[in-house]
């Protein structure tokens, strides 16, 4: 059985309160950390092999080590924007165990010498924001946040900042702009936030789950933590499984667990009489995988080798009752809506993709449109300030590549349907007008 | 100094959404844009000022409190009214135009009048695989043209485990079956808790390993 770390006591009544959390061993990691040197802490984090749980999977310890030493104002930001479709793990963690995140942030802030910290939570998470506010108040009352924390000489503030609904604000540099009170547009990198982030200061940004894991690493020791999971993907991971499964929800698994075990064993597999048609392994931004990939170990490297990514750890299962064209259209529409508009390939590319998929659906397309659409995806990838456009191009591109026959059949069927109705094709000026919208 | 609100519904648009050129020709381009409102002539309700100043105190720069301040304005007036924006701008020491430019970026900030009961129905991938599109149209039909409601289809709300779901005045509920919609809408009209048994706040972890321990 998987050794549970983050979800060990998750349904313990009152776990959201400081009292119950401490009774369950909470804040021990913080006490231990405050007695260690900063270099020791970063060494433990590096030894743990912990990779970021927000999407990119970059080593947490390494990122922390990039923060320059010195006495300038440094910042720690927790990315609790969680808006990648299919992802809802941070929500459960913050709602049921907010102190675990706070403890992790105190340790991380101490390790990099950050004196100001923020949690950027998506605006829609009302309940979770209330719970976090209460927990922060408790932690301040105990002197865990404030001046000279437990006599360590380290001082910090920690505030909750609520967003107002924008997927792009999960992208780390857009998040920083949003936190500075601007529209959430991504910034050119470099400089990376570790050098020049919030208010131009060195900034460490990590996901909720990444930071919540930190106290456990300090408590267990980095090397001990690294024994869990696989060598390239250490530890446990919260996986959000949703879509066409019987038992959707969050599960804590050891990285490297076969995907089949997660989808069928834990989430109950598809409904009676249905089969898995394809699945997103890491949120809607990850290229889709097929049933033949179900026996792959679920970890960062195996997903990358299969041409996809582990992303935020959100598995969306689509069964054989659904059309791939519908899913592609839903996916593309989401990214069109959320594109901030700063970079042309993303702003226009997402729009064009939606329009072409709509043409496929309405029977105005030809199979050649599939090639054009594939080339639009290629033009987006790598040509923007952030990867929001890529995050549409990769899954949509993978759906076209893997289900080309179905797309072609769909085009054919829609055209035949139109012919049967003898509906006139839209007049050219309407098409042109539509295209410039 | 007041700002004339432009009712967006009066802006003529093509079918595909673009504005018809010239729609704004009546704007007086010789007029200077509004400046940072003068505190002496801009009355700001005390509690609103206190709330915004409490936000400002959290950050090294005042401007960071922009979105929290707009949320306060919306909470108070139901949407980001020109009057509210001017008051927030006065406290933040920013121009109203700047605040409007920020407000229009974020989905949850309303820049035109809306009903006070907000229902966001998630219609993203996981929810739509579980029937969210039907749910959305059913909710819309049930609400009809009741001006007290603001029903919107929304992107993934981070609760795909209770798909299809909706955020009802900020409370997450799901899975919602179509025949529960009349009850749900009635509860909102009555100011009652929406579908109490279906609220996310009460949902236990489904992880069998976690459940076996507690
Ligand atoms: C469009 C876009 C959206 C993102 N959304 C999120 C998000 O909601 N939550 C998150 O933690 N990371 C998100 N990320 C990843 C962040 O940019 C960043 O890599 C992450 O917060 C780093 O934390 P980690 O190293 O702990 O994973 C997003 C990235 C992109 C490009
Ligand atoms: S898809 Fe509806 S909450 Fe995620």
XYZ file of C-alpha atoms and ligand atoms in Angstrom:
686
model
C 0.000 0.000 0.000
C 1.119 3.511 -0.729
C 2.705 5.306 2.156
C 0.567 8.362 2.665
C 2.259 11.614 3.507
C 0.088 14.540 2.526
C -3.215 12.738 2.924
C -2.288 10.753 6.016
C -4.823 12.380 8.343
C -6.791 14.214 5.724
C -10.258 13.458 7.083
C -9.303 13.832 10.731
C -11.999 16.050 12.247
C -10.649 19.519 12.967
C -7.409 19.026 11.066
C -7.792 22.556 9.717
C -7.241 23.915 13.228
C -3.821 24.526 14.675
C -4.579 22.433 17.730
C -5.420 19.207 15.910
C -2.664 19.768 13.362
C -0.082 20.150 16.134
C -1.444 17.121 17.958
C -0.795 15.181 14.757
C 2.834 16.276 14.693
C 2.315 19.518 12.828
C 4.941 22.302 13.000
C 7.599 19.818 14.113
C 9.252 20.189 10.719
C 9.319 23.950 11.219
C 10.895 23.671 14.663
C 13.528 21.328 13.315
C 14.186 23.573 10.307
C 14.621 26.711 12.387
C 17.455 24.937 14.196
C 19.262 24.154 10.948
C 21.352 26.400 8.745
C 19.994 27.663 5.442
C 22.547 25.691 3.460
C 21.629 22.523 5.311
C 17.965 23.069 4.508
C 18.596 23.595 0.827
C 20.839 20.543 0.800
C 18.006 18.474 2.311
C 15.569 19.772 -0.291
C 17.977 18.917 -3.083
C 18.641 15.482 -1.621
C 14.913 14.792 -1.521
C 14.717 15.077 -5.305
C 11.369 16.863 -4.914
C 10.144 18.136 -8.263
C 7.625 20.951 -8.568
C 4.021 19.791 -8.432
C 2.563 22.754 -10.329
C 3.274 21.674 -13.867
C 6.856 22.069 -14.980
C 8.396 19.527 -12.589
C 11.530 21.539 -11.896
C 13.634 20.542 -8.875
C 12.426 22.487 -5.844
C 15.807 22.393 -4.098
C 17.614 23.634 -7.158
C 15.189 26.516 -7.633
C 15.639 27.495 -3.979
C 19.411 27.416 -4.420
C 19.143 29.967 -7.266
C 17.859 32.630 -4.877
C 20.796 34.964 -4.308
C 22.205 35.399 -0.829
C 22.366 38.875 0.665
C 20.139 41.206 2.588
C 17.852 42.564 -0.136
C 14.091 42.076 0.114
C 13.303 38.557 -1.015
C 9.928 37.021 -1.614
C 8.236 33.671 -1.425
C 5.036 33.155 -3.404
C 2.800 30.140 -3.227
C 0.993 29.446 -6.469
C -2.510 28.433 -5.397
C -4.144 29.548 -8.617
C -4.971 25.951 -9.560
C -6.893 26.543 -12.736
C -5.488 23.865 -15.008
C -8.619 21.993 -16.125
C -8.884 18.708 -14.288
C -6.783 19.793 -11.311
C -8.276 20.062 -7.821
C -5.662 18.647 -5.458
C -4.470 21.928 -3.942
C -8.071 22.717 -3.139
C -8.520 19.655 -0.932
C -5.160 20.178 0.735
C -5.808 23.839 1.575
C -9.351 23.181 2.689
C -8.569 20.285 4.973
C -5.005 20.940 6.059
C -4.118 24.624 5.602
C -1.410 24.544 8.262
C 0.638 22.071 6.266
C 1.010 24.688 3.535
C 1.731 27.447 6.043
C 4.375 25.348 7.762
C 5.987 24.553 4.421
C 6.041 28.221 3.528
C 7.672 29.234 6.792
C 10.407 26.666 6.210
C 10.910 27.646 2.573
C 10.994 31.355 3.434
C 13.571 30.706 6.116
C 15.655 28.547 3.759
C 15.936 31.260 1.105
C 15.860 34.219 3.485
C 12.547 35.593 2.228
C 10.912 38.074 4.555
C 7.685 38.619 2.685
C 5.471 35.788 1.535
C 2.162 35.593 -0.280
C -0.299 32.883 -1.146
C -1.945 33.692 -4.479
C -5.213 31.773 -4.399
C -7.661 31.720 -7.293
C -10.618 33.987 -6.727
C -13.201 31.236 -7.030
C -11.905 29.361 -3.970
C -14.092 31.102 -1.412
C -14.233 28.394 1.241
C -10.538 27.631 0.986
C -9.646 31.309 1.293
C -11.723 31.634 4.447
C -10.104 28.566 5.961
C -6.627 29.797 5.094
C -7.320 33.240 6.566
C -8.364 31.621 9.814
C -5.316 29.353 9.846
C -2.981 32.274 9.111
C -4.511 34.159 12.016
C -3.837 31.180 14.302
C -0.258 30.890 13.096
C 0.326 34.608 13.677
C -1.137 34.239 17.157
C 1.393 31.502 17.922
C 4.272 33.632 16.705
C 4.972 31.292 13.776
C 4.538 34.228 11.417
C 5.909 37.591 12.461
C 9.053 39.002 14.027
C 11.892 36.734 15.139
C 10.006 33.456 14.723
C 10.558 31.284 17.827
C 13.794 33.117 18.553
C 15.382 32.094 15.258
C 16.087 35.656 14.179
C 13.976 35.074 11.045
C 11.064 37.424 10.485
C 8.398 37.233 7.847
C 4.935 38.336 6.867
C 2.554 35.992 5.080
C -0.602 37.239 3.396
C -3.310 35.647 1.363
C -3.948 37.344 -1.968
C -7.141 36.422 -3.779
C -7.243 36.485 -7.561
C -10.352 37.209 -9.598
C -10.607 34.534 -12.256
C -7.884 34.168 -14.881
C -6.139 30.910 -15.809
C -3.082 32.763 -17.060
C -2.403 34.009 -13.527
C -1.209 30.487 -12.736
C 1.757 31.103 -15.021
C 4.410 32.296 -12.629
C 5.348 35.632 -14.190
C 1.729 36.540 -14.976
C 0.999 35.705 -11.356
C 3.661 38.164 -10.254
C 2.184 40.922 -12.424
C -1.246 40.151 -11.065
C 0.095 40.270 -7.525
C 1.569 43.675 -8.293
C -1.917 44.885 -9.171
C -1.717 44.664 -12.943
C -3.417 42.711 -15.685
C -2.010 39.198 -15.589
C 0.340 39.260 -18.564
C 3.402 36.997 -18.599
C 6.852 38.551 -18.619
C 9.804 37.913 -20.829
C 12.207 35.387 -19.299
C 15.053 35.767 -18.427
C 15.286 37.355 -15.949
C 13.748 34.476 -14.061
C 11.807 35.202 -10.896
C 14.629 33.774 -8.790
C 16.685 36.802 -9.816
C 14.061 39.414 -10.520
C 10.533 38.585 -9.556
C 7.966 40.269 -7.376
C 8.660 44.018 -7.021
C 11.953 43.317 -8.832
C 13.232 41.248 -5.908
C 14.456 37.634 -5.958
C 11.375 35.455 -5.676
C 10.815 31.772 -5.071
C 7.522 30.547 -6.525
C 6.185 27.116 -5.807
C 2.950 25.236 -6.034
C 0.831 24.444 -2.950
C 1.598 20.747 -3.004
C 5.334 21.342 -3.435
C 5.427 23.619 -0.400
C 3.172 21.346 1.654
C 5.649 18.524 1.100
C 8.551 20.516 2.531
C 7.787 19.943 6.251
C 7.686 16.196 5.637
C 11.037 16.261 3.870
C 12.604 18.115 6.769
C 10.981 15.783 9.274
C 11.960 12.584 7.427
C 15.244 13.790 5.952
C 15.778 14.340 2.253
C 17.400 10.989 1.606
C 14.619 9.098 3.314
C 12.028 10.944 1.216
C 13.963 10.158 -1.948
C 13.493 6.438 -1.279
C 9.826 6.839 -2.174
C 8.815 6.841 -5.804
C 11.323 6.339 -8.594
C 14.865 7.747 -8.817
C 13.825 10.474 -11.277
C 10.477 11.178 -9.649
C 10.783 10.846 -5.932
C 8.051 10.843 -3.359
C 4.306 10.750 -3.456
C 1.964 12.820 -5.584
C -1.622 13.872 -5.290
C -3.444 12.850 -8.430
C -6.809 14.334 -9.380
C -8.801 11.872 -11.457
C -11.947 13.075 -13.219
C -14.044 12.652 -16.333
C -15.624 9.317 -17.212
C -14.682 7.347 -14.112
C -16.852 5.872 -11.388
C -15.008 7.264 -8.416
C -13.492 10.644 -9.268
C -11.344 12.387 -6.681
C -7.878 13.021 -5.306
C -5.601 10.114 -4.540
C -2.134 10.121 -3.067
C 0.078 7.702 -4.938
C 3.730 6.864 -4.950
C 5.213 8.175 -8.180
C 5.794 5.285 -10.546
C 2.503 3.556 -9.758
C 1.084 2.187 -13.041
C -1.525 4.512 -14.509
C -3.930 1.593 -14.805
C -3.853 1.111 -11.070
C -4.780 4.745 -10.550
C -7.524 4.920 -13.156
C -9.023 1.481 -12.615
C -7.925 0.578 -9.112
C -8.455 3.841 -7.292
C -10.840 5.787 -9.497
C -12.924 2.726 -10.421
C -12.373 2.894 -14.180
C -14.999 3.853 -16.753
C -18.686 3.211 -16.235
C -20.394 -0.126 -16.971
C -19.986 -1.138 -20.589
C -17.586 1.661 -21.434
C -13.907 1.622 -22.331
C -11.177 4.210 -21.954
C -10.800 5.930 -25.305
C -7.999 8.310 -24.374
C -6.769 10.209 -21.324
C -4.981 13.370 -20.371
C -2.201 12.425 -17.942
C -1.437 15.890 -16.597
C -4.306 18.315 -17.046
C -5.803 19.565 -20.274
C -2.418 20.972 -21.343
C -0.831 17.560 -21.691
C -0.880 15.626 -24.966
C -3.403 12.805 -24.759
C -2.427 9.177 -24.283
C -4.176 5.994 -25.417
C -5.355 2.826 -23.651
C -2.101 1.136 -24.678
C -0.240 3.608 -22.472
C -2.189 2.651 -19.359
C 0.472 0.299 -18.099
C 3.150 2.970 -18.034
C 4.417 3.952 -14.620
C 2.903 7.291 -13.658
C 5.947 9.492 -13.130
C 7.587 12.532 -14.731
C 10.048 10.665 -16.931
C 7.725 7.935 -18.192
C 5.067 10.439 -19.167
C 7.672 12.549 -20.969
C 9.001 9.473 -22.760
C 5.480 8.644 -23.918
C 5.318 12.101 -25.525
C 3.235 13.740 -22.862
C 3.796 15.111 -19.384
C 2.822 14.584 -15.787
C 1.963 18.275 -15.489
C -0.137 19.039 -12.474
C -1.033 15.383 -11.919
C -4.572 15.680 -13.221
C -5.851 12.639 -15.081
C -8.928 13.217 -17.237
C -10.434 10.032 -18.610
C -12.560 10.096 -21.765
C -14.587 7.029 -22.632
C -15.650 5.649 -25.986
C -19.051 7.339 -25.907
C -17.405 10.689 -26.597
C -16.214 12.232 -29.811
C -12.620 13.388 -29.946
C -13.700 16.415 -31.991
C -15.892 17.636 -29.124
C -13.055 17.280 -26.640
C -10.619 19.052 -28.946
C -13.091 21.900 -29.420
C -13.728 22.255 -25.683
C -9.994 22.281 -25.069
C -9.290 24.874 -27.740
C -12.141 27.111 -26.592
C -10.757 27.138 -23.088
C -7.335 28.349 -24.219
C -8.851 30.898 -26.575
C -10.819 32.324 -23.695
C -7.842 32.356 -21.343
C -5.162 33.644 -23.726
C -4.129 37.012 -22.327
C -3.618 38.390 -25.834
C -0.069 39.605 -25.397
C 1.566 37.299 -27.955
C 0.138 37.064 -31.455
C 0.750 33.340 -32.123
C -1.213 32.409 -29.017
C -3.968 35.001 -29.330
C -4.589 34.318 -33.021
C -3.594 30.667 -33.027
C -6.071 29.670 -30.347
C -8.778 31.613 -32.174
C -7.997 30.032 -35.536
C -7.942 26.581 -34.023
C -11.388 27.043 -32.528
C -12.753 28.336 -35.828
C -11.310 25.447 -37.779
C -12.657 22.919 -35.314
C -16.049 24.566 -35.615
C -15.814 24.220 -39.375
C -15.057 20.552 -38.951
C -18.105 20.235 -36.761
C -20.364 22.115 -39.127
C -19.239 20.286 -42.246
C -17.460 23.148 -43.974
C -13.993 21.653 -43.624
C -11.951 19.370 -45.843
C -9.264 16.917 -44.690
C -6.696 19.475 -45.829
C -7.871 21.686 -42.986
C -6.430 19.115 -40.599
C -2.984 19.738 -42.037
C -3.448 23.486 -41.825
C -4.574 23.097 -38.263
C -1.548 20.965 -37.441
C 0.692 23.655 -38.936
C -1.040 26.339 -36.842
C -0.134 24.308 -33.758
C 3.482 24.118 -34.885
C 3.589 27.881 -35.366
C 2.426 28.479 -31.814
C 4.821 26.157 -30.039
C 7.904 27.926 -28.758
C 6.955 31.329 -30.187
C 5.369 33.003 -27.180
C 6.364 34.517 -23.871
C 4.686 31.720 -21.941
C 3.467 28.260 -22.781
C -0.291 28.878 -22.663
C -0.447 28.630 -26.442
C 1.701 25.497 -26.406
C -0.655 24.136 -23.788
C -3.407 24.199 -26.394
C -1.255 23.259 -29.360
C 0.176 20.121 -27.797
C -3.040 18.352 -26.731
C -4.992 19.438 -29.826
C -2.082 18.416 -32.044
C -1.901 15.056 -30.291
C -5.616 14.458 -30.763
C -5.370 15.174 -34.487
C -2.315 12.950 -34.827
C -3.771 10.055 -32.869
C -7.362 10.226 -34.079
C -6.936 11.529 -37.601
C -9.323 8.939 -39.013
C -12.037 9.983 -36.642
C -11.558 13.638 -37.536
C -11.774 12.769 -41.242
C -14.859 10.655 -40.700
C -16.402 13.493 -38.731
C -15.705 15.949 -41.556
C -17.192 13.541 -44.076
C -20.284 12.824 -41.982
C -20.922 16.491 -41.346
C -20.607 17.288 -45.047
C -22.962 14.528 -46.004
C -25.420 15.759 -43.427
C -25.194 19.216 -44.935
C -25.606 17.926 -48.469
C -28.665 15.990 -47.422
C -30.155 19.145 -46.007
C -28.988 20.994 -49.128
C -28.188 23.939 -46.933
C -26.281 26.557 -48.786
C -22.668 27.048 -47.853
C -22.151 30.293 -45.975
C -21.531 33.166 -48.405
C -17.867 34.125 -48.731
C -18.158 37.527 -47.075
C -19.614 35.915 -43.958
C -16.617 33.621 -43.802
C -14.180 36.465 -44.170
C -15.989 38.526 -41.609
C -16.043 35.582 -39.246
C -12.347 35.015 -39.688
C -11.284 38.473 -38.621
C -13.266 38.431 -35.374
C -16.122 64.501 -11.386
C -18.241 61.597 -12.521
C -17.672 59.067 -15.234
C -20.440 58.487 -17.725
C -21.027 54.762 -17.778
C -21.228 53.242 -21.228
C -23.761 50.460 -21.317
C -21.895 47.713 -23.203
C -25.169 46.363 -24.530
C -25.597 49.565 -26.486
C -22.292 49.149 -28.302
C -23.202 47.881 -31.780
C -21.420 44.671 -32.663
C -21.118 42.360 -35.638
C -22.422 38.815 -35.185
C -18.901 37.592 -34.574
C -18.389 39.994 -31.701
C -16.250 42.831 -33.092
C -17.397 46.353 -32.486
C -18.835 48.142 -35.485
C -16.302 50.861 -36.379
C -17.273 54.293 -35.312
C -19.391 53.192 -32.384
C -17.447 55.482 -30.111
C -17.279 58.538 -32.303
C -19.429 60.476 -29.908
C -16.657 60.320 -27.325
C -15.260 63.746 -26.679
C -11.627 63.291 -27.579
C -10.752 66.831 -26.606
C -11.521 66.006 -22.993
C -8.592 64.975 -20.787
C -8.796 61.514 -19.268
C -9.875 61.331 -15.655
C -7.058 61.898 -13.208
C -6.462 60.360 -9.812
C -9.601 61.371 -7.918
C -9.224 64.201 -5.461
C -9.851 62.988 -1.886
C -11.388 66.336 -0.990
C -14.166 65.942 -3.544
C -14.539 62.162 -3.659
C -16.581 60.834 -0.765
C -15.565 57.265 0.084
C -17.640 55.288 2.589
C -15.590 54.739 5.739
C -15.873 50.968 5.791
C -14.867 50.684 2.135
C -11.874 52.928 2.734
C -10.869 50.903 5.792
C -11.165 47.621 3.898
C -9.047 48.875 1.002
C -6.442 50.377 3.312
C -6.198 47.081 5.175
C -5.333 45.442 1.851
C -2.811 48.136 0.957
C -0.977 47.535 4.239
C -0.074 43.976 3.193
C 2.102 44.996 0.264
C 5.208 47.080 -0.255
C 3.390 48.936 -3.058
C -0.142 50.270 -2.902
C -0.984 49.171 -6.402
C -0.893 45.507 -5.359
C -4.213 46.053 -3.635
C -5.944 46.772 -6.952
C -7.715 43.437 -7.387
C -8.617 43.099 -3.687
C -9.991 46.657 -3.793
C -12.068 45.902 -6.880
C -13.401 42.825 -5.136
C -14.439 45.027 -2.215
C -16.178 47.401 -4.610
C -18.015 44.546 -6.272
C -19.003 43.065 -2.942
C -20.484 46.375 -1.894
C -22.195 47.570 -5.069
C -22.883 44.269 -6.823
C -20.559 45.123 -9.703
C -17.649 47.472 -10.375
C -19.733 50.615 -10.719
C -18.144 53.819 -12.020
C -18.800 55.354 -8.628
C -17.156 52.437 -6.799
C -14.195 52.446 -9.159
C -13.712 56.133 -8.540
C -13.774 55.585 -4.793
C -11.273 52.733 -4.993
C -9.070 54.801 -7.298
C -9.151 57.606 -4.768
C -7.945 55.370 -1.945
C -5.391 53.550 -4.107
C -4.126 56.822 -5.685
C -4.576 55.417 -9.194
C -6.682 56.595 -12.111
C -10.150 55.144 -12.686
C -9.053 54.144 -16.183
C -6.279 52.018 -14.729
C -8.707 50.200 -12.471
C -11.100 49.614 -15.354
C -8.276 48.185 -17.436
C -7.538 45.722 -14.644
C -11.188 44.932 -13.957
C -11.854 43.974 -17.557
C -9.039 41.423 -17.454
C -10.510 39.248 -14.733
C -13.518 37.003 -15.255
C -15.007 37.464 -11.819
C -15.024 41.244 -11.923
C -18.206 42.556 -13.501
C -17.966 45.839 -15.364
C -21.661 46.105 -16.103
C -24.739 45.659 -13.919
C -25.589 42.043 -13.078
C -28.032 40.191 -10.867
C -26.905 39.776 -7.304
C -27.169 35.974 -7.266
C -24.206 34.573 -9.096
C -24.226 31.045 -10.470
C -21.134 29.883 -12.316
C -21.820 26.584 -14.057
C -18.589 24.863 -14.989
C -18.653 23.748 -18.617
C -15.038 22.701 -18.972
C -13.865 19.267 -20.108
C -14.422 17.049 -17.075
C -17.758 18.599 -16.224
C -18.974 18.502 -19.808
C -18.087 14.809 -19.960
C -20.596 14.464 -17.120
C -23.365 16.541 -18.689
C -22.457 20.139 -17.813
C -23.752 21.654 -21.035
C -27.261 20.340 -20.337
C -26.932 21.530 -16.765
C -26.034 25.008 -17.903
C -28.996 25.331 -20.278
C -31.327 23.882 -17.664
C -30.193 26.406 -15.069
C -30.588 29.218 -17.581
C -34.082 28.075 -18.520
C -35.106 27.695 -14.900
C -33.882 31.174 -14.023
C -35.466 32.673 -17.125
C -35.156 36.439 -17.302
C -35.093 36.952 -13.539
C -32.900 40.044 -13.153
C -31.785 38.924 -9.706
C -29.618 36.215 -11.268
C -26.281 36.217 -13.009
C -25.843 32.779 -14.576
C -22.591 32.198 -16.426
C -20.857 29.229 -17.963
C -17.410 29.104 -16.449
C -14.061 27.474 -17.044
C -12.849 24.657 -14.774
C -13.586 25.697 -11.207
C -11.227 23.141 -9.704
C -13.912 20.753 -8.541
C -14.070 18.165 -11.303
C -14.545 15.463 -8.670
C -18.109 16.701 -8.150
C -18.865 17.148 -11.864
C -21.155 18.504 -13.113
C -20.941 21.312 -10.635
C -21.628 24.965 -10.072
C -20.484 27.700 -7.777
C -23.615 29.227 -6.279
C -22.856 32.585 -4.701
C -19.394 31.214 -4.003
C -20.517 27.858 -2.590
C -19.443 24.818 -4.581
C -22.187 22.238 -5.161
C -22.205 19.043 -7.169
C -22.803 16.639 -8.706
C -26.035 18.368 -9.688
C -28.627 16.309 -11.502
C -30.995 18.047 -13.877
C -34.052 17.400 -11.709
C -32.407 19.170 -8.783
C -32.156 22.429 -10.688
C -35.634 23.778 -9.774
C -34.924 23.150 -6.085
C -31.526 24.775 -6.358
C -32.873 27.881 -8.039
C -35.713 28.129 -5.522
C -33.225 27.848 -2.653
C -31.231 30.710 -4.095
C -34.394 32.789 -4.468
C -35.287 32.070 -0.846
C -31.802 32.888 0.369
C -31.424 29.318 1.646
C -28.342 27.109 1.536
C -27.970 25.623 -1.946
C -28.346 21.816 -2.001
C -26.784 21.283 1.437
C -26.043 17.586 0.906
C -24.173 18.295 -2.295
C -21.837 20.963 -0.974
C -18.162 20.401 -1.481
C -17.462 21.457 2.102
C -19.001 18.179 3.280
C -17.294 15.861 0.889
C -14.931 13.333 2.400
C -11.755 12.140 0.783
C -12.285 9.284 -1.652
C -8.743 7.987 -1.345
C -9.261 4.478 0.066
C -5.883 4.590 1.806
C -6.665 7.869 3.520
C -10.176 6.802 4.487
C -8.995 3.580 6.104
C -6.863 5.483 8.574
C -9.347 7.846 10.087
C -0.586 28.833 -18.549
C 0.019 28.281 -17.296
C -0.779 28.064 -16.185
C -0.237 27.579 -14.994
N -1.059 27.372 -13.935
C -0.527 26.936 -12.772
C -1.360 26.761 -11.635
O -2.571 27.005 -11.685
N -0.795 26.324 -10.480
C 0.546 26.066 -10.390
O 0.998 25.681 -9.329
N 1.342 26.214 -11.448
C 0.850 26.656 -12.636
N 1.688 26.833 -13.712
C 3.122 26.544 -13.552
C 3.843 27.750 -12.985
O 4.238 28.600 -14.045
C 5.110 27.376 -12.226
O 5.863 26.532 -13.015
C 4.839 26.691 -10.923
O 4.007 27.460 -10.121
C 6.135 26.467 -10.206
O 5.885 25.772 -9.011
P 6.479 24.309 -8.779
O 7.910 24.334 -9.195
O 6.293 24.064 -7.332
O 5.677 23.392 -9.629
C 1.145 27.296 -14.918
C 1.927 27.503 -16.041
C 1.388 27.983 -17.213
C 2.281 28.198 -18.390
S -14.089 20.675 -15.310
Fe -15.690 21.444 -14.083
S -14.676 21.792 -12.218
Fe -13.092 21.095 -13.469
